[in-house]
C-alpha cells in the first residue's frame, strides 16, 4: 500500500470518528462496561481493529457491549473502506495502527499481528 493510500485510509477513518474505545452502536453504559473490562485485563484490542476477550466471559451484558462496540467499528471501517477503495480488513488494521494502538492506556492489553497478547 502506498503512503498516499495509507494516509487517505487513516484520514477517512479519523474523519468518521473512530476512537479507541468508542463506536456509534454502543450506549454510555456499554462503553463504561468495556472500559472497566479493559482496565481489568478481561478485554483487549486486536490488531484487526476490534475488541476481544482475553479471558472467557460469563457476563451476557459485557458480551453484548463488546459486540456493540465491534459492530459500530465494523460500520465505520466499512464506510472508510468504501471511500478509500480498500478492503474493510485493511481499513480496520490501519485504524488499529494509527488510532487505536497509540491510545491504549498503560496496563491495558492488545493482541499484536503475530497473535500475542501484549500489556502496555
mmCIF file of N, CA and C in Angstrom:
data_model
loop_
_atom_site.group_PDB
_atom_site.id
_atom_site.type_symbol
_atom_site.label_atom_id
_atom_site.label_comp_id
_atom_site.label_asym_id
_atom_site.label_seq_id
_atom_site.Cartn_x
_atom_site.Cartn_y
_atom_site.Cartn_z
ATOM 1 N N UNK A 1 0.848 -1.169 0.000
ATOM 2 C CA UNK A 1 0.000 0.000 0.000
ATOM 3 C C UNK A 1 0.893 1.232 0.000
ATOM 4 N N UNK A 2 0.588 2.164 -0.846
ATOM 5 C CA UNK A 2 1.391 3.368 -0.930
ATOM 6 C C UNK A 2 1.143 4.252 0.278
ATOM 7 N N UNK A 3 2.084 5.145 0.531
ATOM 8 C CA UNK A 3 1.930 6.074 1.646
ATOM 9 C C UNK A 3 0.691 6.924 1.456
ATOM 10 N N UNK A 4 0.445 7.348 0.228
ATOM 11 C CA UNK A 4 -0.729 8.188 -0.045
ATOM 12 C C UNK A 4 -2.020 7.450 0.294
ATOM 13 N N UNK A 5 -2.127 6.199 -0.111
ATOM 14 C CA UNK A 5 -3.339 5.428 0.166
ATOM 15 C C UNK A 5 -3.482 5.197 1.669
ATOM 16 N N UNK A 6 -2.389 4.915 2.354
ATOM 17 C CA UNK A 6 -2.420 4.756 3.803
ATOM 18 C C UNK A 6 -2.903 6.040 4.461
ATOM 19 N N UNK A 7 -2.399 7.167 4.000
ATOM 20 C CA UNK A 7 -2.816 8.451 4.554
ATOM 21 C C UNK A 7 -4.305 8.681 4.329
ATOM 22 N N UNK A 8 -4.795 8.370 3.154
ATOM 23 C CA UNK A 8 -6.212 8.563 2.835
ATOM 24 C C UNK A 8 -7.088 7.665 3.701
ATOM 25 N N UNK A 9 -6.686 6.409 3.873
ATOM 26 C CA UNK A 9 -7.449 5.491 4.726
ATOM 27 C C UNK A 9 -7.493 6.025 6.156
ATOM 28 N N UNK A 10 -6.352 6.417 6.668
ATOM 29 C CA UNK A 10 -6.280 6.924 8.035
ATOM 30 C C UNK A 10 -7.130 8.175 8.190
ATOM 31 N N UNK A 11 -7.024 9.084 7.253
ATOM 32 C CA UNK A 11 -7.804 10.319 7.322
ATOM 33 C C UNK A 11 -9.302 10.043 7.256
ATOM 34 N N UNK A 12 -9.692 9.109 6.405
ATOM 35 C CA UNK A 12 -11.116 8.785 6.279
ATOM 36 C C UNK A 12 -11.654 8.193 7.572
ATOM 37 N N UNK A 13 -10.893 7.306 8.180
ATOM 38 C CA UNK A 13 -11.340 6.694 9.429
ATOM 39 C C UNK A 13 -11.400 7.739 10.529
ATOM 40 N N UNK A 14 -10.394 8.564 10.618
ATOM 41 C CA UNK A 14 -10.396 9.616 11.639
ATOM 42 C C UNK A 14 -11.565 10.566 11.430
ATOM 43 N N UNK A 15 -11.845 10.893 10.192
ATOM 44 C CA UNK A 15 -12.957 11.798 9.900
ATOM 45 C C UNK A 15 -14.295 11.192 10.278
ATOM 46 N N UNK A 16 -14.384 9.883 10.233
ATOM 47 C CA UNK A 16 -15.622 9.215 10.603
ATOM 48 C C UNK A 16 -15.768 9.050 12.112
ATOM 49 N N UNK A 17 -14.742 9.411 12.845
ATOM 50 C CA UNK A 17 -14.885 9.444 14.299
ATOM 51 C C UNK A 17 -14.557 8.172 15.046
ATOM 52 N N UNK A 18 -13.716 7.316 14.505
ATOM 53 C CA UNK A 18 -13.336 6.121 15.239
ATOM 54 C C UNK A 18 -12.381 6.528 16.352
ATOM 55 N N UNK A 19 -12.661 6.079 17.544
ATOM 56 C CA UNK A 19 -11.772 6.330 18.670
ATOM 57 C C UNK A 19 -11.510 5.001 19.370
ATOM 58 N N UNK A 20 -10.495 4.978 20.204
ATOM 59 C CA UNK A 20 -10.049 3.728 20.802
ATOM 60 C C UNK A 20 -11.114 2.985 21.577
ATOM 61 N N UNK A 21 -11.963 3.486 22.234
ATOM 62 C CA UNK A 21 -12.973 2.708 22.938
ATOM 63 C C UNK A 21 -14.363 3.054 22.501
ATOM 64 N N UNK A 22 -14.495 3.824 21.465
ATOM 65 C CA UNK A 22 -15.813 4.337 21.112
ATOM 66 C C UNK A 22 -16.287 3.788 19.791
ATOM 67 N N UNK A 23 -17.562 3.612 19.705
ATOM 68 C CA UNK A 23 -18.200 3.242 18.455
ATOM 69 C C UNK A 23 -19.631 3.744 18.494
ATOM 70 N N UNK A 24 -20.190 3.948 17.342
ATOM 71 C CA UNK A 24 -21.513 4.551 17.245
ATOM 72 C C UNK A 24 -22.623 3.677 17.820
ATOM 73 N N UNK A 25 -22.480 2.391 17.830
ATOM 74 C CA UNK A 25 -23.566 1.490 18.198
ATOM 75 C C UNK A 25 -23.684 1.260 19.703
ATOM 76 N N UNK A 26 -22.800 1.796 20.510
ATOM 77 C CA UNK A 26 -22.816 1.481 21.925
ATOM 78 C C UNK A 26 -23.481 2.577 22.748
ATOM 79 N N UNK A 27 -23.972 2.202 23.910
ATOM 80 C CA UNK A 27 -24.530 3.158 24.854
ATOM 81 C C UNK A 27 -23.427 3.588 25.818
ATOM 82 N N UNK A 28 -23.712 4.617 26.604
ATOM 83 C CA UNK A 28 -22.742 5.075 27.607
ATOM 84 C C UNK A 28 -22.476 3.973 28.628
ATOM 85 N N UNK A 29 -23.508 3.221 28.987
ATOM 86 C CA UNK A 29 -23.340 2.125 29.936
ATOM 87 C C UNK A 29 -22.442 1.028 29.352
ATOM 88 N N UNK A 30 -22.645 0.712 28.082
ATOM 89 C CA UNK A 30 -21.808 -0.304 27.442
ATOM 90 C C UNK A 30 -20.364 0.164 27.363
ATOM 91 N N UNK A 31 -20.146 1.425 27.031
ATOM 92 C CA UNK A 31 -18.785 1.959 26.970
ATOM 93 C C UNK A 31 -18.112 1.847 28.326
ATOM 94 N N UNK A 32 -18.843 2.193 29.386
ATOM 95 C CA UNK A 32 -18.284 2.106 30.730
ATOM 96 C C UNK A 32 -17.935 0.656 31.089
ATOM 97 N N UNK A 33 -18.797 -0.283 30.697
ATOM 98 C CA UNK A 33 -18.523 -1.702 30.966
ATOM 99 C C UNK A 33 -17.269 -2.163 30.240
ATOM 100 N N UNK A 34 -17.154 -1.783 28.982
ATOM 101 C CA UNK A 34 -15.988 -2.186 28.187
ATOM 102 C C UNK A 34 -14.722 -1.540 28.745
ATOM 103 N N UNK A 35 -14.794 -0.260 29.069
ATOM 104 C CA UNK A 35 -13.625 0.418 29.638
ATOM 105 C C UNK A 35 -13.169 -0.257 30.931
ATOM 106 N N UNK A 36 -14.114 -0.629 31.786
ATOM 107 C CA UNK A 36 -13.772 -1.303 33.044
ATOM 108 C C UNK A 36 -13.158 -2.675 32.773
ATOM 109 N N UNK A 37 -13.710 -3.397 31.814
ATOM 110 C CA UNK A 37 -13.172 -4.718 31.464
ATOM 111 C C UNK A 37 -11.770 -4.600 30.873
ATOM 112 N N UNK A 38 -11.533 -3.560 30.102
ATOM 113 C CA UNK A 38 -10.192 -3.334 29.561
ATOM 114 C C UNK A 38 -9.210 -3.028 30.692
ATOM 115 N N UNK A 39 -9.647 -2.229 31.656
ATOM 116 C CA UNK A 39 -8.786 -1.882 32.794
ATOM 117 C C UNK A 39 -8.465 -3.111 33.641
ATOM 118 N N UNK A 40 -9.411 -4.054 33.724
ATOM 119 C CA UNK A 40 -9.185 -5.296 34.486
ATOM 120 C C UNK A 40 -8.389 -6.327 33.693
ATOM 121 N N UNK A 41 -8.226 -6.091 32.402
ATOM 122 C CA UNK A 41 -7.492 -7.037 31.567
ATOM 123 C C UNK A 41 -8.351 -8.139 30.985
ATOM 124 N N UNK A 42 -9.669 -8.051 31.121
ATOM 125 C CA UNK A 42 -10.562 -9.068 30.567
ATOM 126 C C UNK A 42 -10.752 -8.901 29.067
ATOM 127 N N UNK A 43 -10.724 -7.671 28.613
ATOM 128 C CA UNK A 43 -10.955 -7.337 27.208
ATOM 129 C C UNK A 43 -9.733 -6.583 26.704
ATOM 130 N N UNK A 44 -9.348 -6.864 25.469
ATOM 131 C CA UNK A 44 -8.227 -6.162 24.870
ATOM 132 C C UNK A 44 -8.513 -5.824 23.424
ATOM 133 N N UNK A 45 -7.672 -4.989 22.885
ATOM 134 C CA UNK A 45 -7.764 -4.587 21.489
ATOM 135 C C UNK A 45 -7.041 -5.611 20.620
ATOM 136 N N UNK A 46 -7.532 -5.785 19.417
ATOM 137 C CA UNK A 46 -6.893 -6.678 18.452
ATOM 138 C C UNK A 46 -6.259 -5.861 17.336
ATOM 139 N N UNK A 47 -5.188 -6.361 16.764
ATOM 140 C CA UNK A 47 -4.543 -5.695 15.632
ATOM 141 C C UNK A 47 -5.465 -5.627 14.420
ATOM 142 N N UNK A 48 -6.552 -6.359 14.469
ATOM 143 C CA UNK A 48 -7.533 -6.337 13.384
ATOM 144 C C UNK A 48 -8.511 -5.176 13.517
ATOM 145 N N UNK A 49 -8.384 -4.376 14.593
ATOM 146 C CA UNK A 49 -9.237 -3.213 14.770
ATOM 147 C C UNK A 49 -10.457 -3.440 15.640
ATOM 148 N N UNK A 50 -10.578 -4.614 16.221
ATOM 149 C CA UNK A 50 -11.751 -4.941 17.025
ATOM 150 C C UNK A 50 -11.342 -5.299 18.452
ATOM 151 N N UNK A 51 -12.344 -5.501 19.310
ATOM 152 C CA UNK A 51 -12.122 -5.936 20.688
ATOM 153 C C UNK A 51 -12.292 -7.443 20.792
ATOM 154 N N UNK A 52 -11.655 -8.034 21.808
ATOM 155 C CA UNK A 52 -11.835 -9.460 22.075
ATOM 156 C C UNK A 52 -11.627 -9.694 23.558
ATOM 157 N N UNK A 53 -12.166 -10.808 24.031
ATOM 158 C CA UNK A 53 -11.958 -11.208 25.414
ATOM 159 C C UNK A 53 -10.606 -11.883 25.533
ATOM 160 N N UNK A 54 -9.828 -11.446 26.510
ATOM 161 C CA UNK A 54 -8.569 -12.130 26.823
ATOM 162 C C UNK A 54 -8.857 -13.363 27.648
ATOM 163 N N UNK A 55 -9.882 -13.278 28.462
ATOM 164 C CA UNK A 55 -10.338 -14.383 29.305
ATOM 165 C C UNK A 55 -11.796 -14.613 28.953
ATOM 166 N N UNK A 56 -12.302 -15.753 29.247
ATOM 167 C CA UNK A 56 -13.704 -16.022 28.964
ATOM 168 C C UNK A 56 -14.614 -15.107 29.772
ATOM 169 N N UNK A 57 -15.799 -14.875 29.278
ATOM 170 C CA UNK A 57 -16.762 -14.051 29.995
ATOM 171 C C UNK A 57 -18.088 -14.783 30.113
ATOM 172 N N UNK A 58 -18.625 -14.761 31.308
ATOM 173 C CA UNK A 58 -19.949 -15.335 31.507
ATOM 174 C C UNK A 58 -20.980 -14.232 31.713
ATOM 175 N N UNK A 59 -20.563 -12.987 31.526
ATOM 176 C CA UNK A 59 -21.449 -11.837 31.701
ATOM 177 C C UNK A 59 -22.086 -11.480 30.358
ATOM 178 N N UNK A 60 -23.365 -11.781 30.192
ATOM 179 C CA UNK A 60 -24.006 -11.509 28.899
ATOM 180 C C UNK A 60 -24.064 -10.017 28.557
ATOM 181 N N UNK A 61 -24.135 -9.159 29.573
ATOM 182 C CA UNK A 61 -24.163 -7.721 29.304
ATOM 183 C C UNK A 61 -22.814 -7.239 28.761
ATOM 184 N N UNK A 62 -21.731 -7.748 29.315
ATOM 185 C CA UNK A 62 -20.406 -7.375 28.830
ATOM 186 C C UNK A 62 -20.188 -7.921 27.421
ATOM 187 N N UNK A 63 -20.616 -9.144 27.189
ATOM 188 C CA UNK A 63 -20.511 -9.720 25.841
ATOM 189 C C UNK A 63 -21.277 -8.866 24.837
ATOM 190 N N UNK A 64 -22.477 -8.448 25.198
ATOM 191 C CA UNK A 64 -23.277 -7.592 24.314
ATOM 192 C C UNK A 64 -22.601 -6.245 24.095
ATOM 193 N N UNK A 65 -21.965 -5.716 25.124
ATOM 194 C CA UNK A 65 -21.276 -4.428 24.999
ATOM 195 C C UNK A 65 -20.095 -4.528 24.030
ATOM 196 N N UNK A 66 -19.323 -5.598 24.159
ATOM 197 C CA UNK A 66 -18.189 -5.812 23.248
ATOM 198 C C UNK A 66 -18.699 -5.969 21.815
ATOM 199 N N UNK A 67 -19.776 -6.717 21.651
ATOM 200 C CA UNK A 67 -20.349 -6.892 20.316
ATOM 201 C C UNK A 67 -20.845 -5.569 19.742
ATOM 202 N N UNK A 68 -21.432 -4.719 20.578
ATOM 203 C CA UNK A 68 -21.919 -3.414 20.116
ATOM 204 C C UNK A 68 -20.760 -2.534 19.658
ATOM 205 N N UNK A 69 -19.688 -2.530 20.417
ATOM 206 C CA UNK A 69 -18.507 -1.753 20.020
ATOM 207 C C UNK A 69 -17.971 -2.271 18.696
ATOM 208 N N UNK A 70 -17.818 -3.582 18.589
ATOM 209 C CA UNK A 70 -17.281 -4.172 17.361
ATOM 210 C C UNK A 70 -18.179 -3.888 16.160
ATOM 211 N N UNK A 71 -19.472 -3.938 16.348
ATOM 212 C CA UNK A 71 -20.392 -3.651 15.242
ATOM 213 C C UNK A 71 -20.283 -2.189 14.826
ATOM 214 N N UNK A 72 -20.198 -1.297 15.776
ATOM 215 C CA UNK A 72 -20.019 0.114 15.448
ATOM 216 C C UNK A 72 -18.724 0.359 14.695
ATOM 217 N N UNK A 73 -17.669 -0.281 15.143
ATOM 218 C CA UNK A 73 -16.384 -0.145 14.451
ATOM 219 C C UNK A 73 -16.473 -0.726 13.042
ATOM 220 N N UNK A 74 -17.121 -1.885 12.908
ATOM 221 C CA UNK A 74 -17.244 -2.501 11.586
ATOM 222 C C UNK A 74 -17.943 -1.557 10.608
ATOM 223 N N UNK A 75 -18.962 -0.882 11.062
ATOM 224 C CA UNK A 75 -19.688 0.062 10.210
ATOM 225 C C UNK A 75 -18.796 1.221 9.773
ATOM 226 N N UNK A 76 -18.029 1.746 10.720
ATOM 227 C CA UNK A 76 -17.123 2.852 10.401
ATOM 228 C C UNK A 76 -16.034 2.390 9.437
ATOM 229 N N UNK A 77 -15.458 1.216 9.697
ATOM 230 C CA UNK A 77 -14.412 0.695 8.820
ATOM 231 C C UNK A 77 -14.961 0.439 7.414
ATOM 232 N N UNK A 78 -16.184 -0.046 7.323
ATOM 233 C CA UNK A 78 -16.787 -0.311 6.010
ATOM 234 C C UNK A 78 -16.960 0.977 5.225
ATOM 235 N N UNK A 79 -17.400 2.031 5.907
ATOM 236 C CA UNK A 79 -17.547 3.319 5.206
ATOM 237 C C UNK A 79 -16.194 3.860 4.770
ATOM 238 N N UNK A 80 -15.203 3.764 5.642
ATOM 239 C CA UNK A 80 -13.862 4.238 5.288
ATOM 240 C C UNK A 80 -13.301 3.428 4.125
ATOM 241 N N UNK A 81 -13.525 2.123 4.140
ATOM 242 C CA UNK A 81 -13.033 1.257 3.063
ATOM 243 C C UNK A 81 -13.686 1.636 1.743
ATOM 244 N N UNK A 82 -14.972 1.878 1.775
ATOM 245 C CA UNK A 82 -15.684 2.254 0.552
ATOM 246 C C UNK A 82 -15.176 3.589 0.013
ATOM 247 N N UNK A 83 -14.924 4.534 0.905
ATOM 248 C CA UNK A 83 -14.448 5.855 0.484
ATOM 249 C C UNK A 83 -13.033 5.829 -0.066
ATOM 250 N N UNK A 84 -12.229 4.878 0.390
ATOM 251 C CA UNK A 84 -10.813 4.865 0.012
ATOM 252 C C UNK A 84 -10.437 3.753 -0.946
ATOM 253 N N UNK A 85 -11.366 2.844 -1.215
ATOM 254 C CA UNK A 85 -11.090 1.790 -2.182
ATOM 255 C C UNK A 85 -10.224 0.665 -1.661
ATOM 256 N N UNK A 86 -10.243 0.432 -0.358
ATOM 257 C CA UNK A 86 -9.511 -0.699 0.216
ATOM 258 C C UNK A 86 -10.523 -1.639 0.851
ATOM 259 N N UNK A 87 -10.064 -2.785 1.296
ATOM 260 C CA UNK A 87 -10.968 -3.728 1.957
ATOM 261 C C UNK A 87 -11.270 -3.254 3.379
ATOM 262 N N UNK A 88 -12.341 -3.773 3.936
ATOM 263 C CA UNK A 88 -12.700 -3.450 5.317
ATOM 264 C C UNK A 88 -11.589 -3.899 6.261
ATOM 265 N N UNK A 89 -10.999 -5.058 5.985
ATOM 266 C CA UNK A 89 -9.918 -5.555 6.837
ATOM 267 C C UNK A 89 -8.714 -4.622 6.842
ATOM 268 N N UNK A 90 -8.383 -4.079 5.684
ATOM 269 C CA UNK A 90 -7.257 -3.141 5.592
ATOM 270 C C UNK A 90 -7.588 -1.862 6.353
ATOM 271 N N UNK A 91 -8.786 -1.344 6.170
ATOM 272 C CA UNK A 91 -9.197 -0.133 6.883
ATOM 273 C C UNK A 91 -9.154 -0.357 8.395
ATOM 274 N N UNK A 92 -9.620 -1.509 8.842
ATOM 275 C CA UNK A 92 -9.640 -1.826 10.275
ATOM 276 C C UNK A 92 -8.225 -1.939 10.830
ATOM 277 N N UNK A 93 -7.351 -2.623 10.117
ATOM 278 C CA UNK A 93 -5.966 -2.783 10.577
ATOM 279 C C UNK A 93 -5.243 -1.442 10.623
ATOM 280 N N UNK A 94 -5.493 -0.593 9.645
ATOM 281 C CA UNK A 94 -4.862 0.734 9.630
ATOM 282 C C UNK A 94 -5.388 1.584 10.777
ATOM 283 N N UNK A 95 -6.673 1.465 11.088
ATOM 284 C CA UNK A 95 -7.235 2.204 12.222
ATOM 285 C C UNK A 95 -6.575 1.754 13.519
ATOM 286 N N UNK A 96 -6.348 0.449 13.665
ATOM 287 C CA UNK A 96 -5.671 -0.040 14.865
ATOM 288 C C UNK A 96 -4.285 0.580 14.969
ATOM 289 N N UNK A 97 -3.531 0.535 13.892
ATOM 290 C CA UNK A 97 -2.150 1.018 13.909
ATOM 291 C C UNK A 97 -2.046 2.516 14.183
ATOM 292 N N UNK A 98 -2.940 3.278 13.580
ATOM 293 C CA UNK A 98 -2.786 4.732 13.627
ATOM 294 C C UNK A 98 -3.637 5.435 14.685
ATOM 295 N N UNK A 99 -4.752 4.822 15.073
ATOM 296 C CA UNK A 99 -5.660 5.491 16.001
ATOM 297 C C UNK A 99 -5.762 4.731 17.326
ATOM 298 N N UNK A 100 -6.015 3.443 17.277
ATOM 299 C CA UNK A 100 -6.284 2.674 18.489
ATOM 300 C C UNK A 100 -5.011 2.420 19.290
ATOM 301 N N UNK A 101 -3.990 1.861 18.675
ATOM 302 C CA UNK A 101 -2.763 1.489 19.394
ATOM 303 C C UNK A 101 -2.157 2.664 20.168
ATOM 304 N N UNK A 102 -2.048 3.840 19.574
ATOM 305 C CA UNK A 102 -1.474 4.952 20.350
ATOM 306 C C UNK A 102 -2.305 5.357 21.564
ATOM 307 N N UNK A 103 -3.579 4.977 21.586
ATOM 308 C CA UNK A 103 -4.464 5.387 22.682
ATOM 309 C C UNK A 103 -4.679 4.304 23.737
ATOM 310 N N UNK A 104 -4.028 3.190 23.596
ATOM 311 C CA UNK A 104 -4.157 2.136 24.604
ATOM 312 C C UNK A 104 -3.418 2.593 25.855
ATOM 313 N N UNK A 105 -4.124 2.580 26.968
ATOM 314 C CA UNK A 105 -3.565 3.067 28.232
ATOM 315 C C UNK A 105 -2.579 2.082 28.828
ATOM 316 N N UNK A 106 -1.698 2.598 29.640
ATOM 317 C CA UNK A 106 -0.741 1.772 30.358
ATOM 318 C C UNK A 106 -1.494 0.741 31.195
ATOM 319 N N UNK A 107 -1.049 -0.506 31.128
ATOM 320 C CA UNK A 107 -1.676 -1.591 31.864
ATOM 321 C C UNK A 107 -2.726 -2.345 31.067
ATOM 322 N N UNK A 108 -3.201 -1.761 29.962
ATOM 323 C CA UNK A 108 -4.192 -2.446 29.141
ATOM 324 C C UNK A 108 -3.503 -3.377 28.147
ATOM 325 N N UNK A 109 -4.303 -4.266 27.564
ATOM 326 C CA UNK A 109 -3.781 -5.320 26.702
ATOM 327 C C UNK A 109 -4.218 -5.143 25.261
ATOM 328 N N UNK A 110 -3.352 -5.611 24.358
ATOM 329 C CA UNK A 110 -3.707 -5.715 22.945
ATOM 330 C C UNK A 110 -3.044 -6.961 22.379
ATOM 331 N N UNK A 111 -3.647 -7.497 21.337
ATOM 332 C CA UNK A 111 -3.071 -8.659 20.659
ATOM 333 C C UNK A 111 -2.475 -8.170 19.364
ATOM 334 N N UNK A 112 -1.172 -8.350 19.206
ATOM 335 C CA UNK A 112 -0.465 -7.860 18.031
ATOM 336 C C UNK A 112 -0.747 -8.724 16.796
ATOM 337 N N UNK A 113 -0.182 -8.327 15.692
ATOM 338 C CA UNK A 113 -0.413 -9.032 14.426
ATOM 339 C C UNK A 113 0.119 -10.464 14.452
ATOM 340 N N UNK A 114 1.042 -10.768 15.352
ATOM 341 C CA UNK A 114 1.574 -12.127 15.484
ATOM 342 C C UNK A 114 0.701 -12.990 16.399
ATOM 343 N N UNK A 115 -0.368 -12.424 16.939
ATOM 344 C CA UNK A 115 -1.298 -13.176 17.773
ATOM 345 C C UNK A 115 -0.918 -13.246 19.239
ATOM 346 N N UNK A 116 0.040 -12.439 19.660
ATOM 347 C CA UNK A 116 0.497 -12.453 21.061
ATOM 348 C C UNK A 116 -0.186 -11.323 21.835
ATOM 349 N N UNK A 117 -0.673 -11.634 23.028
ATOM 350 C CA UNK A 117 -1.213 -10.604 23.897
ATOM 351 C C UNK A 117 -0.054 -9.844 24.526
ATOM 352 N N UNK A 118 -0.117 -8.523 24.474
ATOM 353 C CA UNK A 118 0.938 -7.653 24.990
ATOM 354 C C UNK A 118 0.284 -6.649 25.929
ATOM 355 N N UNK A 119 0.917 -6.463 27.089
ATOM 356 C CA UNK A 119 0.411 -5.447 28.009
ATOM 357 C C UNK A 119 1.213 -4.178 27.825
ATOM 358 N N UNK A 120 0.523 -3.103 27.699
ATOM 359 C CA UNK A 120 1.214 -1.818 27.508
ATOM 360 C C UNK A 120 1.696 -1.312 28.830
#
